[in-house]
mmCIF file of C-alpha atoms in Angstrom:
data_model
loop_
_atom_site.group_PDB
_atom_site.id
_atom_site.type_symbol
_atom_site.label_atom_id
_atom_site.label_comp_id
_atom_site.label_asym_id
_atom_site.label_seq_id
_atom_site.Cartn_x
_atom_site.Cartn_y
_atom_site.Cartn_z
ATOM 1 C CA MET A 226 -91.466 19.053 -62.493
ATOM 2 C CA GLU A 227 -87.929 20.396 -62.464
ATOM 3 C CA PRO A 228 -87.053 22.786 -59.639
ATOM 4 C CA GLN A 229 -87.130 26.418 -60.624
ATOM 5 C CA SER A 230 -83.806 28.178 -60.814
ATOM 6 C CA ASP A 231 -83.202 31.645 -59.449
ATOM 7 C CA THR A 232 -80.679 32.283 -62.205
ATOM 8 C CA LYS A 233 -82.053 34.532 -64.933
ATOM 9 C CA LEU A 234 -80.741 34.432 -68.448
ATOM 10 C CA GLU A 235 -79.635 37.897 -69.516
ATOM 11 C CA SER A 236 -79.115 39.121 -73.042
ATOM 12 C CA PRO A 237 -75.417 39.607 -73.898
ATOM 13 C CA PHE A 238 -76.374 43.006 -75.322
ATOM 14 C CA HIS A 239 -77.103 44.219 -71.782
ATOM 15 C CA THR A 240 -73.346 44.363 -71.191
ATOM 16 C CA ILE A 241 -72.628 46.426 -74.321
ATOM 17 C CA PRO A 242 -72.948 50.222 -73.977
ATOM 18 C CA PRO A 243 -75.904 51.650 -75.957
ATOM 19 C CA LEU A 244 -73.593 53.895 -77.981
ATOM 20 C CA ILE A 245 -71.699 50.906 -79.362
ATOM 21 C CA ILE A 246 -74.929 49.093 -80.174
ATOM 22 C CA ALA A 247 -76.190 52.215 -81.974
ATOM 23 C CA LEU A 248 -73.001 52.531 -84.052
ATOM 24 C CA THR A 249 -73.121 48.853 -84.996
ATOM 25 C CA LEU A 250 -76.809 48.982 -85.901
ATOM 26 C CA LEU A 251 -76.164 52.025 -88.082
ATOM 27 C CA ILE A 252 -73.387 50.200 -89.941
ATOM 28 C CA VAL A 253 -75.460 47.044 -90.394
ATOM 29 C CA GLY A 254 -78.739 48.873 -91.060
ATOM 30 C CA ILE A 255 -77.367 50.938 -93.943
ATOM 31 C CA GLU A 256 -75.844 47.857 -95.520
ATOM 32 C CA ALA A 257 -79.120 45.959 -95.075
ATOM 33 C CA ALA A 258 -80.938 48.736 -96.946
ATOM 34 C CA PHE A 259 -78.400 48.513 -99.786
ATOM 35 C CA GLN A 260 -78.739 44.727 -99.952
ATOM 36 C CA LEU A 261 -82.533 44.875 -100.042
ATOM 37 C CA ALA A 262 -82.454 47.593 -102.692
ATOM 38 C CA GLU A 263 -79.971 45.698 -104.872
ATOM 39 C CA ASN A 264 -82.224 42.633 -104.727
ATOM 40 C CA GLY A 265 -85.302 44.627 -105.763
ATOM 41 C CA MET A 266 -87.034 44.488 -102.388
ATOM 42 C CA LEU A 267 -86.666 48.159 -101.478
ATOM 43 C CA GLY A 268 -86.711 51.443 -103.349
ATOM 44 C CA GLY A 269 -88.004 50.122 -106.648
ATOM 45 C CA PRO A 270 -85.871 50.494 -109.801
ATOM 46 C CA GLU A 271 -83.986 53.437 -108.305
ATOM 47 C CA GLY A 272 -82.925 51.380 -105.288
ATOM 48 C CA VAL A 273 -80.337 49.501 -107.342
ATOM 49 C CA GLY A 274 -78.260 52.659 -107.550
ATOM 50 C CA TRP A 275 -78.474 53.617 -103.877
ATOM 51 C CA ARG A 276 -74.992 52.350 -102.997
ATOM 52 C CA LEU A 277 -73.323 54.131 -105.910
ATOM 53 C CA ALA A 278 -75.213 57.324 -105.075
ATOM 54 C CA ALA A 279 -74.096 57.084 -101.428
ATOM 55 C CA ILE A 280 -70.487 56.486 -102.486
ATOM 56 C CA ASP A 281 -70.623 59.558 -104.724
ATOM 57 C CA GLN A 282 -72.298 61.658 -102.025
ATOM 58 C CA TYR A 283 -70.303 60.603 -98.955
ATOM 59 C CA GLY A 284 -66.946 59.239 -100.178
ATOM 60 C CA VAL A 285 -63.826 61.229 -99.255
ATOM 61 C CA SER A 286 -61.099 61.755 -101.843
ATOM 62 C CA PRO A 287 -58.312 64.288 -102.509
ATOM 63 C CA THR A 288 -60.709 66.014 -104.917
ATOM 64 C CA VAL A 289 -63.061 66.705 -102.015
ATOM 65 C CA LEU A 290 -60.298 68.242 -99.897
ATOM 66 C CA ASP A 291 -59.144 70.357 -102.861
ATOM 67 C CA ARG A 292 -62.658 71.643 -103.319
ATOM 68 C CA ILE A 293 -62.820 72.639 -99.661
ATOM 69 C CA LEU A 294 -59.391 74.239 -99.358
ATOM 70 C CA VAL A 295 -58.872 75.643 -102.850
ATOM 71 C CA ALA A 296 -62.419 76.528 -103.888
ATOM 72 C CA GLY A 297 -63.472 77.428 -100.353
ATOM 73 C CA ASP A 298 -66.492 75.141 -100.450
ATOM 74 C CA TYR A 299 -67.239 74.639 -96.749
ATOM 75 C CA SER A 300 -70.801 73.527 -97.396
ATOM 76 C CA PHE A 301 -72.468 70.864 -95.279
ATOM 77 C CA ASP A 302 -72.434 68.464 -98.243
ATOM 78 C CA MET A 303 -68.634 68.612 -98.309
ATOM 79 C CA LEU A 304 -67.869 68.593 -94.580
ATOM 80 C CA VAL A 305 -70.335 65.838 -93.647
ATOM 81 C CA ARG A 306 -68.358 63.377 -95.764
ATOM 82 C CA PHE A 307 -65.579 63.262 -93.162
ATOM 83 C CA VAL A 308 -67.897 61.761 -90.531
ATOM 84 C CA ALA A 309 -70.373 59.937 -92.797
ATOM 85 C CA TYR A 310 -68.038 57.830 -94.950
ATOM 86 C CA PRO A 311 -67.420 55.181 -92.217
ATOM 87 C CA PHE A 312 -71.050 54.075 -92.528
ATOM 88 C CA ILE A 313 -70.948 53.566 -96.323
ATOM 89 C CA ASN A 314 -69.172 50.278 -96.898
ATOM 90 C CA VAL A 315 -68.230 48.847 -100.261
ATOM 91 C CA HIS A 316 -69.188 45.207 -99.744
ATOM 92 C CA LEU A 317 -70.710 42.813 -97.240
ATOM 93 C CA THR A 318 -67.389 41.410 -96.009
ATOM 94 C CA GLN A 319 -66.221 44.871 -95.010
ATOM 95 C CA VAL A 320 -69.478 45.423 -93.127
ATOM 96 C CA ALA A 321 -69.115 42.140 -91.243
ATOM 97 C CA PHE A 322 -65.570 42.920 -90.076
ATOM 98 C CA CYS A 323 -66.373 46.537 -89.177
ATOM 99 C CA ALA A 324 -69.501 45.599 -87.229
ATOM 100 C CA ALA A 325 -67.771 42.768 -85.331
ATOM 101 C CA LEU A 326 -64.709 44.854 -84.450
ATOM 102 C CA THR A 327 -66.844 47.847 -83.457
ATOM 103 C CA LEU A 328 -68.807 45.648 -81.050
ATOM 104 C CA ALA A 329 -65.768 43.939 -79.545
ATOM 105 C CA LEU A 330 -63.425 46.923 -79.293
ATOM 106 C CA GLY A 331 -66.214 49.394 -78.609
ATOM 107 C CA LYS A 332 -67.411 47.433 -75.589
ATOM 108 C CA PHE A 333 -63.979 47.440 -73.979
ATOM 109 C CA THR A 334 -63.073 51.039 -74.805
ATOM 110 C CA ALA A 335 -66.469 52.431 -73.746
ATOM 111 C CA GLU A 336 -66.223 50.631 -70.416
ATOM 112 C CA TYR A 337 -62.671 51.901 -69.867
ATOM 113 C CA TYR A 338 -62.894 55.461 -71.208
ATOM 114 C CA GLY A 339 -66.634 56.141 -71.120
ATOM 115 C CA SER A 340 -69.172 56.238 -73.949
ATOM 116 C CA ILE A 341 -68.972 59.988 -74.615
ATOM 117 C CA LYS A 342 -65.180 59.902 -74.940
ATOM 118 C CA VAL A 343 -65.383 56.929 -77.294
ATOM 119 C CA ALA A 344 -67.930 58.786 -79.439
ATOM 120 C CA VAL A 345 -65.532 61.735 -79.661
ATOM 121 C CA LEU A 346 -62.636 59.414 -80.471
ATOM 122 C CA TYR A 347 -64.659 57.592 -83.146
ATOM 123 C CA LEU A 348 -65.535 60.837 -84.934
ATOM 124 C CA LEU A 349 -62.124 62.498 -84.591
ATOM 125 C CA THR A 350 -60.167 59.469 -85.807
ATOM 126 C CA SER A 351 -62.518 59.275 -88.799
ATOM 127 C CA ILE A 352 -61.713 62.909 -89.612
ATOM 128 C CA VAL A 353 -57.955 62.607 -89.022
ATOM 129 C CA GLY A 354 -57.691 59.439 -91.094
ATOM 130 C CA ALA A 355 -59.614 61.000 -93.982
ATOM 131 C CA LEU A 356 -57.514 64.179 -93.919
ATOM 132 C CA VAL A 357 -54.204 62.303 -93.968
ATOM 133 C CA TYR A 358 -55.514 60.025 -96.732
ATOM 134 C CA CYS A 359 -56.437 63.034 -98.881
ATOM 135 C CA LEU A 360 -53.115 64.752 -98.235
ATOM 136 C CA LEU A 361 -50.869 61.759 -98.991
ATOM 137 C CA PHE A 362 -52.843 59.903 -101.670
ATOM 138 C CA ASP A 363 -52.842 61.394 -105.154
ATOM 139 C CA GLY A 364 -55.726 59.539 -106.753
ATOM 140 C CA GLY A 365 -59.448 59.494 -107.236
ATOM 141 C CA TYR A 366 -60.396 56.394 -105.228
ATOM 142 C CA PRO A 367 -62.709 57.524 -102.400
ATOM 143 C CA LEU A 368 -62.160 56.498 -98.804
ATOM 144 C CA LEU A 369 -65.156 54.479 -97.594
ATOM 145 C CA GLY A 370 -66.098 52.117 -94.793
ATOM 146 C CA GLY A 371 -65.634 51.851 -91.067
ATOM 147 C CA PHE A 372 -62.081 50.537 -90.857
ATOM 148 C CA THR A 373 -60.530 53.955 -90.143
ATOM 149 C CA PRO A 374 -62.461 54.608 -86.887
ATOM 150 C CA VAL A 375 -62.128 50.910 -86.012
ATOM 151 C CA TYR A 376 -58.368 51.376 -86.127
ATOM 152 C CA GLY A 377 -58.927 54.421 -83.925
ATOM 153 C CA LEU A 378 -60.622 52.122 -81.407
ATOM 154 C CA ILE A 379 -57.675 49.739 -81.737
ATOM 155 C CA GLY A 380 -55.389 52.648 -80.846
ATOM 156 C CA ALA A 381 -57.449 53.363 -77.723
ATOM 157 C CA TYR A 382 -57.488 49.653 -76.831
ATOM 158 C CA THR A 383 -53.719 49.445 -77.338
ATOM 159 C CA TYR A 384 -53.080 52.398 -75.028
ATOM 160 C CA ALA A 385 -55.295 50.927 -72.300
ATOM 161 C CA LEU A 386 -53.504 47.588 -72.630
ATOM 162 C CA TRP A 387 -50.144 49.391 -72.626
ATOM 163 C CA LEU A 388 -51.062 50.991 -69.294
ATOM 164 C CA ARG A 389 -52.216 47.708 -67.776
ATOM 165 C CA LEU A 390 -49.076 45.854 -68.857
ATOM 166 C CA GLY A 391 -46.998 48.633 -67.321
ATOM 167 C CA GLN A 392 -48.894 48.356 -64.053
ATOM 168 C CA ALA A 393 -48.277 44.611 -64.050
ATOM 169 C CA GLY A 394 -44.579 45.077 -64.760
ATOM 170 C CA GLU A 395 -44.790 43.236 -68.082
ATOM 171 C CA ASN A 396 -43.413 44.056 -71.515
ATOM 172 C CA GLN A 397 -45.561 46.912 -72.815
ATOM 173 C CA LEU A 398 -44.631 46.217 -76.428
ATOM 174 C CA LEU A 399 -47.027 43.263 -76.237
ATOM 175 C CA ALA A 400 -49.858 45.792 -76.398
ATOM 176 C CA PHE A 401 -49.054 46.361 -80.079
ATOM 177 C CA ARG A 402 -49.591 42.757 -81.137
ATOM 178 C CA LEU A 403 -53.152 43.358 -82.349
ATOM 179 C CA ILE A 404 -52.295 46.276 -84.658
ATOM 180 C CA GLY A 405 -49.262 44.386 -85.969
ATOM 181 C CA PHE A 406 -51.345 41.306 -86.729
ATOM 182 C CA LEU A 407 -54.070 43.308 -88.490
ATOM 183 C CA LEU A 408 -51.591 45.238 -90.626
ATOM 184 C CA LEU A 409 -49.906 41.971 -91.614
ATOM 185 C CA ILE A 410 -53.234 40.437 -92.633
ATOM 186 C CA GLN A 411 -54.091 43.570 -94.609
ATOM 187 C CA LEU A 412 -50.737 43.435 -96.383
ATOM 188 C CA ILE A 413 -51.291 39.799 -97.345
ATOM 189 C CA PHE A 414 -54.780 40.476 -98.713
ATOM 190 C CA GLY A 415 -53.490 43.522 -100.599
ATOM 191 C CA VAL A 416 -50.739 41.490 -102.280
ATOM 192 C CA MET A 417 -53.185 38.693 -103.129
ATOM 193 C CA SER A 418 -55.684 41.174 -104.551
ATOM 194 C CA GLY A 419 -53.059 42.804 -106.732
ATOM 195 C CA PHE A 420 -51.833 39.399 -107.931
ATOM 196 C CA LEU A 421 -55.290 38.000 -108.732
ATOM 197 C CA TYR A 422 -56.885 41.063 -110.273
ATOM 198 C CA GLN A 423 -53.764 42.844 -111.574
ATOM 199 C CA ILE A 424 -55.082 46.019 -109.937
ATOM 200 C CA PRO A 425 -53.144 47.633 -107.091
ATOM 201 C CA PRO A 426 -55.403 48.057 -104.039
ATOM 202 C CA PRO A 427 -56.205 51.617 -102.963
ATOM 203 C CA PRO A 428 -53.932 52.776 -100.141
ATOM 204 C CA THR A 429 -56.653 52.930 -97.518
ATOM 205 C CA TRP A 430 -54.012 51.741 -95.039
ATOM 206 C CA ILE A 431 -52.898 55.399 -94.916
ATOM 207 C CA ALA A 432 -56.201 56.386 -93.297
ATOM 208 C CA GLU A 433 -56.327 53.310 -91.096
ATOM 209 C CA LEU A 434 -52.805 53.684 -89.723
ATOM 210 C CA SER A 435 -53.454 57.397 -89.196
ATOM 211 C CA GLY A 436 -56.647 56.500 -87.344
ATOM 212 C CA PHE A 437 -54.703 54.136 -85.100
ATOM 213 C CA ILE A 438 -52.026 56.729 -84.302
ATOM 214 C CA ALA A 439 -54.678 59.378 -83.640
ATOM 215 C CA GLY A 440 -56.656 57.005 -81.415
ATOM 216 C CA PHE A 441 -53.562 56.081 -79.418
ATOM 217 C CA ALA A 442 -52.506 59.739 -79.048
ATOM 218 C CA MET A 443 -55.964 60.947 -78.030
ATOM 219 C CA SER A 444 -56.201 58.195 -75.451
ATOM 220 C CA VAL A 445 -53.384 59.848 -73.510
ATOM 221 C CA LEU A 446 -55.874 62.605 -72.669
ATOM 222 C CA LEU A 447 -59.043 60.499 -72.610
ATOM 223 C CA ALA A 448 -57.805 57.743 -70.277
ATOM 224 C CA PRO A 449 -58.525 57.959 -66.541
ATOM 225 C CA GLY A 450 -56.042 60.436 -65.106
ATOM 226 C CA GLY A 451 -55.334 61.836 -68.559
ATOM 227 C CA TRP A 452 -52.127 63.710 -69.249
ATOM 228 C CA THR A 453 -51.125 63.877 -65.578
ATOM 229 C CA THR A 454 -51.020 60.097 -65.286
ATOM 230 C CA PHE A 455 -49.083 59.803 -68.545
ATOM 231 C CA VAL A 456 -46.440 62.319 -67.457
ATOM 232 C CA ALA A 457 -46.102 60.623 -64.054
ATOM 233 C CA ARG A 458 -45.498 57.272 -65.730
ATOM 234 C CA MET A 459 -42.866 58.749 -68.052
ATOM 235 C CA ARG A 460 -41.082 60.259 -65.051
ATOM 236 C CA ASP A 461 -41.132 56.939 -63.239
ATOM 237 C CA ARG A 462 -39.618 55.242 -66.287
ATOM 238 C CA SER A 463 -36.842 57.832 -66.477
#
């Protein structure tokens, strides 16, 4: 018999904050329901239209903002769209990227800022990104999927890395490599999509970049030490 080891194997999920697991499961679970329904295994004949119904019910577009501001429709059905749309993805590839990035970035940001602050950041960057998208985009394509709050998490991650590089005396511009790389990849895919399908991609980058900026800006207050630490660092630099 082999000697028993005192080392216990622990699930990797034990190191991920419950909030991040819950967000990821919500993203994946909704998509799983859509996939099962579209393959006839859930919801019967009506299940095939679940995704389109969810897009119509929870997508955010300039028309929605006009209805709120111009018509004064502040009903729950209108306002809930701004926090629900990140969980209604268009296709499986989008779900895979959103779930993976939420897990990876969410783990780091929740450990650094705290789960409650990350929950606030996730919701607020979703709202900010959707509002800017509706204000700057004059079209009917609805904003959907979890990339906007994911970019918000990237903003929070970038700020934390910016602080750490400053503490180490290194070039703080290196903190922006991740957002630069992701925007470059998105640009390449957008050009390829327009070339292959002769259809210009919707400018969802407006919401995503806005989410990143909002996430970075909010992190100034959410990071340990908050605004006081930020001001002290700016004074040291000057």
